[in-house]
Structure formats: C-alpha cells, structure tokens
Amino acid sequence: MPTSPSEPPERSGPFDLAVVGAGPAGLAAAVEAARRGLRVVLLDAGDRPGGQYHRHPAPELGARRPGALHHDWREFTRRTAALDGLVRAGRVVHLPGHHVWTVVPEGTGRRLHAVAGPDEAAASVRARAVLLATGSHERQLPFPGWTLPGVVGAGGAQAMLKGGLVLPGRRVVVAGSGPLLLAVAGSLAAAGARVPAVVEAGTYLGYSGFAPALLRNPAKLAEGALHGGALLRYGTRLLTRHAVVGAHGSARVEAVTTVRLGPDWRPLPGTGRRIPCDALAVGHGLVPQLELATTLGCATRTAADGTAALVLDAEQSTSVPGVWAAGEAGGIGGARLAVVEGTLAAASVARALLGGGAPGPRETALRRRRDRLRAFAEAMGGVHRPGPGWTGWLRPDTEVCRCEEVPAARVTEAVDVLGARDARTVKLLTRAGMGWCQGRVCGPAVAALAGHASGEGAVPDRRPLSCPVPLRHLAELPEPPAD
Amino acid sequence: MSKSQSPDAVIIGAGVVGAACAYYAGRAGLSVAVVDRGPVAGGTTGAGEGNLLVSDKEPGPELDLALLSVRLWRDLAALLPADVEYEAKGGLVVAPDPTALKALRAFAEGQRAAGVEAAEVPGDGLRALEPHLAGGLAGGFHYPQDSQVQPARAAARLLAASGAAVHLGEEVTGILRTPSGAVRGVRTARRDLTAPAVVNAAGTWGGAVAALAGTELPVRPRRGFVLVTEPLPRVVRHKVYAADYVADVASGSAALQSSAVVEGTPAGPVLIGATRERVGFDRSPSTEALRRLAAQAAALFPVLTDVRALRAYHGFRPYLPDHLPAIGPDPRVPGLLHACGHEGAGIGLAPATGLLIAAALTGEPAGGVDPAPFRPERFDDAPDTGRRENTP
Ligand SMILES: Cc1cc2nc3c(=O)[nH]c(=O)nc-3n(C[C@H](O)[C@H](O)[C@H](O)COP(=O)(O)OP(=O)(O)OC[C@H]3O[C@@H](n4cnc5c(N)ncnc54)[C@H](O)[C@@H]3O)c2cc1C
Ligand SMILES: Cc1cc2nc3c(=O)[nH]c(=O)nc-3n(C[C@H](O)[C@H](O)[C@H](O)COP(=O)(O)OP(=O)(O)OC[C@H]3O[C@@H](n4cnc5c(N)ncnc54)[C@H](O)[C@@H]3O)c2cc1C
C-alpha cells in the first residue's frame, strides 16, 4: 500500500489526502499534510496557487513587486516555495486548472472528478480522505443600475488589481458592507485611483459591542486603524449606515446615489445624494462556496453573517466521515484563519490515517488561535449581516438574476402570490438562478426575498455538478462492474 | 378566496396533484383548503420534468387517464398564464434496429386501438422531424399528443386559480376523526381545519399520511435524476427517446434503469431524463445515473457530446406496487380520499386525477374514465403486494 514518501506517487493516486482548493487554507493544509508523511494531491480550479487572497499577476505581466498589494506576502511566498519543494520531491501532486465537479464514494475512500485545463479534459483522482478548502465568493445585493458597465464586485476589483494590475476606473466609489471594503479602497487608492467615498451599510461602531473578541485580536485592530489612516490621507470619505441605491449612466456608470439607512437597512427617504464617479466597486461580504460539501451531505449552519457555512468540529471534520474542511467553507473569517485551519485540518487527517497521540503544544496553541479568530469573525459577521430592510431599495423592475433577466417583481409575485417560500421554489417559478452562474450571484438576494415568508435560515442547494461538465465526460465514465 | 375555517374539503399536499384536485373541486363549486408543510411544488413536482406522455403507456387504465389528461391540459393551457409553458410538441420514439422497431410497431398498434395517435416514421424520414438525430436508426413512431408543461409553474398557477385557501409551511400532524372513525379534518401546529372530507395528495409521503388516518397505502420512493445542459439553439424539437423506455416503466426491477427522454425547452437548455431506481430516500450523488443519461443522449444526438451539462437534479417518484395511482374514496376510513402514487407520470395525470376526486367529492359520476382500477384499498385484496418488489 503506502509507498515511501520520496517515491513519486502516480498522478491519479490513490492518494492519502485530496485537498480541493489552493487558497491560503488548502495550501497550508497540503504542505502540512505532506510534511507529516501523507501522499497529497492538491487540486484547484485556478492556474496558480493562492486562491482569492493571494491573487497574483501572471508572470507574463512582469509585475516588479506583486507583494506590494498583499499582506502576508512573505508568508505566502514561503508556503508556495515549500509546496514547490514538496512537488519536486514527489510528495505532493499539484493539479492547477482542475475544477472538481463531484466527489463520490469509492471503496474505502473517494473519487474526485474534475474538468481540467482550457480544453476541458476529463480527470479524476482517488484518495482516502478529502479536505475541502473551496473558499468563498462575493455576496451581491442588487440595486437599480447594478448591471451597468463600470459596476464591479468589490472583491472582484481587488482581484483584478492583484491579478492583472488593472483599475476598474479612475474615480471609484467603494460600497456595500464588510471589512473587505476598506482593504479594497486602500488598494485602489494606492494604485492611483481616486476613491471619493467608501459607503458602508453597517457601522464599525458595532465592533465595540464585541470588545472582548476584538481585544483578543490586537492585530486585527491595528489592521483596521491602518486602513482608516491610509484612506484619510487619500481624502476618502467614510459613510457608514449608508448604501448605494442607484447607479446612473447611459453607456456606463457616471454617478451613484447614496442614501442613509435605518437600523434594519431600510433606506431613509429624503437622504439621497449623488456622487459622480466612473466606476463602482460593490460587495456585501463573502459567501462560503459549498457545492461539493452539500452534495457530499455535509451539515451546514447559519453563520452570524447570514450565510450557510459548514458545521465543523474541533478537528475540522465535517459531519461526513472522511471529509474535512478548512478556511472560508467553514465560515467567512479571513486568510489568517484559513491558514490556521488548513494546518489543523492536515494534522487531524494525519492523525486519523497514520495514528499518533494527542495534539502537541504547537497544535494546541494553533487551536486556541483558531477559536479566537473564529469568534472575532462571527462577531464581525453579525455586524455586517444585511438587515432585512435592504429590499426597500429594489424597484419592481430591478433585475435580481442577471443571467435569466428576472426582475424583482417576478420574485415578489412568486413569493406573495404563487406560494414560493425558499430560493429553490423561486428558482423553479421564475428561473432566477438557473443561468450560467447557477445562482452564485443572485442566490443570497433571492434567498432573502423568499426567506421572509418562511423565516428560515440559509439552506444551500444540493448540486451534483459544481461546475459545467461536458456531456462526454459523463458519458465516458467507467461503467460499474455488473453484479 | 374562501376564508371559511370549515371548508368542504381539506387537501394535503400542494404538489401538482393537490393543486389539480383543488382546481377541479373549486370548479365544481366546493370550498377547499390546501395544506402543505413546505412551499408550493416543494415535493416531487419541483423535481419533475413536465412530460405529458401517452406514448410510453400500454393500453389500460393508466393510458385512459393519460388520454383524458392531455385533453384537460390543453384546455387548462388556454386558461392559465402562458408561463406554464404548455407546448404540444409531440413525441418521437425511435428504434435502433429492426427488432426494436417491430416491437414498437406492435405496441403502437395496441395504443391506436385505445385512442392514441401514432404515426410510423421510416428510418430515412426521422431527420425530417429531428435534423440532429443520429444516423442508422431503424425507424420510429411520432406521437402528436405528447406534450409538455413546466411542472412547478403549472402547479402554482393551478393552485392560484383554484380559489382555495392555502396554508403553506404547515405540516399535517394528525387527522381528526369522529368517535365512529370518520374523518372530520386535519391538525397542524397552527390550527385544526375541520372538514367532512380530507384528500391525501401527499405524493411520495402518501403512505405516512394514510397512516395518520389509521390506514395503509404502500407508497414508496423511486429515485430519478435529470441532467440539464447549457442553453442551446433549438437542436431537439420533440420529446425523443429510445424504444426500450416502455419496458422500463412497466418493470418492477429495483436496479437502475434509464432510457433518456431528450428534449429542448423554450429557455434553451436541453433536458435529459430520467433514470429510475429504488434506493429509498438516498440523496447521495450517483455518477452512474449521470453516465447513463449522458451516454444515451449522446447516442441519440451526437451533437450533444461536447455540450456542457450545467446541473443535475433528482427527485423521488411516488410509486405503488402495481404502478397505478390510488385515486378516490377509501372505504376503510369514511371521509378520506387518496390522490397519490402517480410515480413518473403525476404531472401528466394530475388533471384527470383532479376531475375524479372532484366527482367523488360531489357524488357526481366522473366523465370518461372508470375509477375502479385506482381503488385505494385494492392492495388489501392482494396480501402479497411486496412480491413484485423483490423480483430483480
Ligand atoms: C473576490 C474576493 C476578493 C478578496 N479580496 C481580499 C482582500 O483584498 N483582502 C483580504 O484580506 N481578503 C480578501 N478576500 C478574502 C480572502 O480571499 C479569504 O479570506 C481567503 O482567501 C480565504 O482562504 P481560503 O483558502 O478559505 O479560500 P480561497 O482563497 O477562496 O481559495 C479557495 C480556492 O478553492 C478553489 N476552488 C473552489 N471550488 C473548487 C472546486 N470545486 N474545484 C477546484 N477548486 C476549487 C478556488 O479556485 C480557490 O482557489 C477576498 C475574497 C474574495 C472572494
Ligand atoms: C426526475 C423526475 C422526473 C419526472 N418526470 C416526470 C414527467 O416528465 N412527467 C410526469 O408526469 N411526471 C414526472 N415525474 C413524476 C412527477 O414529478 C410526480 O408523479 C408528481 O410530481 C407527483 O405529484 P404529487 O403532487 O403527487 O406529489 P408532490 O409534488 O411530492 O406533492 C406532495 C406534497 O405533499 C406534501 N406533504 C407530504 N406530507 C405532508 C404532511 N404531513 N403535511 C403537509 N404536507 C405534506 C409535500 O410537502 C409535497 O409538497 C418525474 C419525477 C422525477 C423524480
């Protein structure tokens, strides 16, 4: 069975551990697991490791100092160097450009099927254990004008900047909610854009209610202050309890309207103000990416920010035996937490597969750090959780699902007249969420619009295909042995 | 909208069958309340495909029900909003080889005698109907009566048009009965709804509802998967499937069987479905089901080979041991009626079912179809109903 760690494993396995996602969590996990003697395969949909956080320009772009846009750049380069070393030593097989579309039981382990590379080749690997480090994507709440060219996701703008060194515009309003906004505004300003305003629907004052969690994380406080200070220098105004409720322009955005919000995020009449700009970077925090996990049957919870996140125990195990998770799949919490969780999950997998005693002092310290960071993340998530009043800025004709062009009025009809009570039925009745993005963009908004009827928390859809799969991949799967 | 706390009938289930019962009962002048623990179409209806087929049914009671239903759906389509996406597109059943064609011809002959329209299409005539069909097929039959609705919207629009009082998000936890055992209403966490009649339209969960009323109905789940492709220009015009499908439907086998029905939709995606297997309520992914669907679709339409599947979904068909639904009053529990167990044809059979239930509630004769084969108590007569389930 297990070959010696120095012997190059076959590229299709069987591996001890398959890590899905090479963001901060997956990268840390792959390195730690291989160091502990596991044969690891690391799959990621992206072409280069780093996930959403360590987006970096393609080498062809010849960026001189890619690290200038990143915190923790040194730690990241150290970890990718470690990964490269482990790959060269044959202890990790790294499969970039592999989008895993499903994970199914096989023998005592599992098989992962992926769509690989630009020509969409079929690939699959087998492993005894699976670690999901699939991260998150951005939460969007629609508003009139959000489909105009020049309106981009806040995280998307950051990714564009990190990945291609492109600015979305010259005068960029940053809006939405969540701690990411300040980071995005800072990066845009540092890269030469003018950021007239950061429009935050929540209020940072809310953090003080969680002083205990904050005080246990002095590094976080310092980071916050740093963002604030830098922005002041660039002349950026910070508007809290405000939202952008309209983007205006003919061919592209030329201005936005902001309003003040009540405590439940209801727009307050008569408070509208126009801010001229040529781009709007908007986002309402992040949503865990759970397609693979929920199809595997992993239990979820409603996190403080209102999103569905995986239920994980102290070992980073999901509710499904043999499946671990780390990073934002278990709840939005930032890159540092993701690294800690990745390390802990790998340690736990190694213990489960190779045996070994109780966690040592390093692991115990890491666990404490994780719990602190998690508590902080939950506290912050609660502060930026969208208030129910946000739907007050929708107009009947505001497109909610852009893929299928479904306006808000149709969603409201489905809920109020036709008896939909959740995102799934709204989808069936209106097609919202049935298009290319499969509800990744409109999902949270549709769930919020449908949810008031049932009052239920976020329930993720089960999705046997986590990305588009050419029919021939399915048709050419091996037939099971006849019984 | 009826506001009465004591309607003439309470219907349990807001799937397509419950909605059709509500609609026809309302049309017959009865006041009705519909109760569902979830949203409208949140059960199997929301996982169904919306084929209204006569082509796959052998002569007999189910075909009679289907023939009545396709007529009723056509009438309903004229009354309901266009978003139910009714389309009388017709079915095309193809035979890969002369043997299959011969069997199909004999099958179609019997169907014609029962009132089905079926026209033979020679092998070289298939492409006139379906330009992208694979070459080398022996021939097929065109069934112009086969048609289509979007099931969730059809159910929701029928329910909205019924005028029934609708209570969603309320599970029926008890059936109220008089000291003599007759039904007098239902209980939910929020209310008691009293009524002289209760209709069990709980689909795959119909057995559990029957048990609440102190009786039995052996409804079981049969899993099915459907594959949905990316939106395409119209490459498939009819409902197209291979002839072995008819054998699968009548089979009692628990093994996975499939013969994919391939069809285009107004929005562009091609639907490929569905597999049938009896694995209880197992929600785990099955790549084997997806493999078969994809392989069969690509065999029928080679152009689909490089098309991407965007999603797959599954549901649990409600089936009874003899593959016929239970429709009508339950003589074992006065006041209780059943309308469930429609297996893979509940969307197609819903209107005729609703008509039969409305007739039973009003005591008028049902036009057109003999309700006797659907008697809910028929499994009492055959104590060995489990037999067929055990055959491979
Ligand atoms: C758009 C965006 C911008 C962000 N910008 C910042 C920022 O500027 N500053 C900041 O502090 N934080 C930012 N964040 C948050 C930060 O990225 C996360 O905190 C951190 O990356 C979490 O790490 P992770 O490993 O859990 O997930 P991620 O970094 O998201 O990594 C997940 C990886 O999994 C891969 N993946 C997912 N599903 C599959 C699959 N089925 N098959 C194969 N691979 C898969 C993805 O391609 C991705 O590479 C941003 C997040 C997003 C979404
Ligand atoms: C993959 C697949 C494809 C299919 N394709 C087709 C097709 O093309 N054509 C076709 O005609 N049929 C098709 N079917 C079959 C069809 O979907 C079903 O026969 C039909 O939807 C059954 O409808 P129903 O109203 O009886 O059940 P359901 O839609 O399941 O409704 C029953 C309702 O009862 C409710 N309920 C249950 N118990 C309680 C309780 N105690 N209290 C309150 N409410 C309760 C449930 O919440 C549910 O909403 C397909 C099925 C599947 C799975």
PDB file of N, CA and C in Angstrom, chain B residues 105-138:
ATOM      1  N   ARG B 105     -43.822  -1.304 -33.187  1.00  0.00           N
ATOM      2  CA  ARG B 105     -44.983  -1.277 -34.092  1.00  0.00           C
ATOM      3  C   ARG B 105     -46.161  -2.002 -33.438  1.00  0.00           C
ATOM      4  N   ALA B 106     -45.875  -3.142 -32.847  1.00  0.00           N
ATOM      5  CA  ALA B 106     -46.937  -3.910 -32.192  1.00  0.00           C
ATOM      6  C   ALA B 106     -47.505  -3.116 -31.013  1.00  0.00           C
ATOM      7  N   PHE B 107     -46.620  -2.471 -30.252  1.00  0.00           N
ATOM      8  CA  PHE B 107     -47.016  -1.664 -29.101  1.00  0.00           C
ATOM      9  C   PHE B 107     -47.933  -0.520 -29.555  1.00  0.00           C
ATOM     10  N   ALA B 108     -47.507   0.162 -30.629  1.00  0.00           N
ATOM     11  CA  ALA B 108     -48.260   1.313 -31.130  1.00  0.00           C
ATOM     12  C   ALA B 108     -49.619   0.882 -31.667  1.00  0.00           C
ATOM     13  N   GLU B 109     -49.659  -0.300 -32.270  1.00  0.00           N
ATOM     14  CA  GLU B 109     -50.913  -0.836 -32.795  1.00  0.00           C
ATOM     15  C   GLU B 109     -51.945  -0.929 -31.672  1.00  0.00           C
ATOM     16  N   GLY B 110     -51.523  -1.493 -30.546  1.00  0.00           N
ATOM     17  CA  GLY B 110     -52.416  -1.621 -29.385  1.00  0.00           C
ATOM     18  C   GLY B 110     -52.848  -0.258 -28.874  1.00  0.00           C
ATOM     19  N   GLN B 111     -51.903   0.689 -28.841  1.00  0.00           N
ATOM     20  CA  GLN B 111     -52.231   2.031 -28.362  1.00  0.00           C
ATOM     21  C   GLN B 111     -53.260   2.708 -29.249  1.00  0.00           C
ATOM     22  N   ARG B 112     -53.094   2.511 -30.568  1.00  0.00           N
ATOM     23  CA  ARG B 112     -54.040   3.134 -31.515  1.00  0.00           C
ATOM     24  C   ARG B 112     -55.462   2.673 -31.249  1.00  0.00           C
ATOM     25  N   ALA B 113     -55.580   1.387 -30.969  1.00  0.00           N
ATOM     26  CA  ALA B 113     -56.910   0.841 -30.694  1.00  0.00           C
ATOM     27  C   ALA B 113     -57.509   1.506 -29.456  1.00  0.00           C
ATOM     28  N   ALA B 114     -56.642   1.988 -28.544  1.00  0.00           N
ATOM     29  CA  ALA B 114     -57.132   2.629 -27.323  1.00  0.00           C
ATOM     30  C   ALA B 114     -57.311   4.132 -27.481  1.00  0.00           C
ATOM     31  N   GLY B 115     -57.037   4.663 -28.687  1.00  0.00           N
ATOM     32  CA  GLY B 115     -57.288   6.085 -28.914  1.00  0.00           C
ATOM     33  C   GLY B 115     -56.059   6.961 -29.034  1.00  0.00           C
ATOM     34  N   VAL B 116     -54.892   6.335 -29.069  1.00  0.00           N
ATOM     35  CA  VAL B 116     -53.662   7.112 -29.201  1.00  0.00           C
ATOM     36  C   VAL B 116     -53.391   7.388 -30.675  1.00  0.00           C
ATOM     37  N   GLU B 117     -52.943   8.599 -30.969  1.00  0.00           N
ATOM     38  CA  GLU B 117     -52.490   8.879 -32.335  1.00  0.00           C
ATOM     39  C   GLU B 117     -51.019   8.524 -32.431  1.00  0.00           C
ATOM     40  N   ALA B 118     -50.687   7.660 -33.382  1.00  0.00           N
ATOM     41  CA  ALA B 118     -49.289   7.263 -33.544  1.00  0.00           C
ATOM     42  C   ALA B 118     -49.029   7.015 -35.020  1.00  0.00           C
ATOM     43  N   ALA B 119     -48.006   7.644 -35.565  1.00  0.00           N
ATOM     44  CA  ALA B 119     -47.701   7.500 -36.989  1.00  0.00           C
ATOM     45  C   ALA B 119     -46.293   6.965 -37.160  1.00  0.00           C
ATOM     46  N   GLU B 120     -46.171   5.895 -37.929  1.00  0.00           N
ATOM     47  CA  GLU B 120     -44.837   5.325 -38.133  1.00  0.00           C
ATOM     48  C   GLU B 120     -43.984   6.245 -39.000  1.00  0.00           C
ATOM     49  N   VAL B 121     -42.730   6.357 -38.621  1.00  0.00           N
ATOM     50  CA  VAL B 121     -41.779   7.159 -39.397  1.00  0.00           C
ATOM     51  C   VAL B 121     -40.658   6.228 -39.843  1.00  0.00           C
ATOM     52  N   PRO B 122     -40.436   6.116 -41.141  1.00  0.00           N
ATOM     53  CA  PRO B 122     -39.357   5.218 -41.595  1.00  0.00           C
ATOM     54  C   PRO B 122     -37.992   5.793 -41.214  1.00  0.00           C
ATOM     55  N   GLY B 123     -37.004   4.923 -41.167  1.00  0.00           N
ATOM     56  CA  GLY B 123     -35.652   5.338 -40.787  1.00  0.00           C
ATOM     57  C   GLY B 123     -35.179   6.581 -41.516  1.00  0.00           C
ATOM     58  N   ASP B 124     -35.434   6.621 -42.832  1.00  0.00           N
ATOM     59  CA  ASP B 124     -34.910   7.767 -43.580  1.00  0.00           C
ATOM     60  C   ASP B 124     -35.805   9.000 -43.464  1.00  0.00           C
ATOM     61  N   GLY B 125     -36.887   8.872 -42.712  1.00  0.00           N
ATOM     62  CA  GLY B 125     -37.758  10.024 -42.523  1.00  0.00           C
ATOM     63  C   GLY B 125     -37.554  10.704 -41.178  1.00  0.00           C
ATOM     64  N   LEU B 126     -36.723  10.083 -40.319  1.00  0.00           N
ATOM     65  CA  LEU B 126     -36.573  10.616 -38.955  1.00  0.00           C
ATOM     66  C   LEU B 126     -35.968  12.017 -38.947  1.00  0.00           C
ATOM     67  N   ARG B 127     -34.994  12.229 -39.856  1.00  0.00           N
ATOM     68  CA  ARG B 127     -34.287  13.519 -39.826  1.00  0.00           C
ATOM     69  C   ARG B 127     -35.163  14.683 -40.276  1.00  0.00           C
ATOM     70  N   ALA B 128     -36.252  14.357 -40.983  1.00  0.00           N
ATOM     71  CA  ALA B 128     -37.171  15.434 -41.341  1.00  0.00           C
ATOM     72  C   ALA B 128     -37.825  15.980 -40.070  1.00  0.00           C
ATOM     73  N   LEU B 129     -38.030  15.102 -39.095  1.00  0.00           N
ATOM     74  CA  LEU B 129     -38.617  15.548 -37.832  1.00  0.00           C
ATOM     75  C   LEU B 129     -37.561  16.059 -36.868  1.00  0.00           C
ATOM     76  N   GLU B 130     -36.387  15.398 -36.846  1.00  0.00           N
ATOM     77  CA  GLU B 130     -35.308  15.742 -35.903  1.00  0.00           C
ATOM     78  C   GLU B 130     -33.987  15.770 -36.661  1.00  0.00           C
ATOM     79  N   PRO B 131     -33.623  16.921 -37.184  1.00  0.00           N
ATOM     80  CA  PRO B 131     -32.447  17.001 -38.067  1.00  0.00           C
ATOM     81  C   PRO B 131     -31.140  16.530 -37.428  1.00  0.00           C
ATOM     82  N   HIS B 132     -31.027  16.592 -36.112  1.00  0.00           N
ATOM     83  CA  HIS B 132     -29.747  16.241 -35.488  1.00  0.00           C
ATOM     84  C   HIS B 132     -29.687  14.818 -34.949  1.00  0.00           C
ATOM     85  N   LEU B 133     -30.713  14.035 -35.246  1.00  0.00           N
ATOM     86  CA  LEU B 133     -30.758  12.668 -34.743  1.00  0.00           C
ATOM     87  C   LEU B 133     -29.622  11.835 -35.339  1.00  0.00           C
ATOM     88  N   ALA B 134     -29.119  10.881 -34.560  1.00  0.00           N
ATOM     89  CA  ALA B 134     -28.049  10.003 -35.039  1.00  0.00           C
ATOM     90  C   ALA B 134     -28.504   9.239 -36.283  1.00  0.00           C
ATOM     91  N   GLY B 135     -27.553   8.865 -37.116  1.00  0.00           N
ATOM     92  CA  GLY B 135     -27.890   8.077 -38.292  1.00  0.00           C
ATOM     93  C   GLY B 135     -28.054   6.607 -37.927  1.00  0.00           C
ATOM     94  N   GLY B 136     -28.568   5.825 -38.883  1.00  0.00           N
ATOM     95  CA  GLY B 136     -28.587   4.378 -38.706  1.00  0.00           C
ATOM     96  C   GLY B 136     -29.727   3.831 -37.871  1.00  0.00           C
ATOM     97  N   LEU B 137     -30.674   4.678 -37.467  1.00  0.00           N
ATOM     98  CA  LEU B 137     -31.796   4.170 -36.686  1.00  0.00           C
ATOM     99  C   LEU B 137     -32.802   3.500 -37.611  1.00  0.00           C
ATOM    100  N   ALA B 138     -33.453   2.448 -37.125  1.00  0.00           N
ATOM    101  CA  ALA B 138     -34.334   1.671 -37.993  1.00  0.00           C
ATOM    102  C   ALA B 138     -35.616   2.414 -38.334  1.00  0.00           C
TER     103      ALA B 138
END
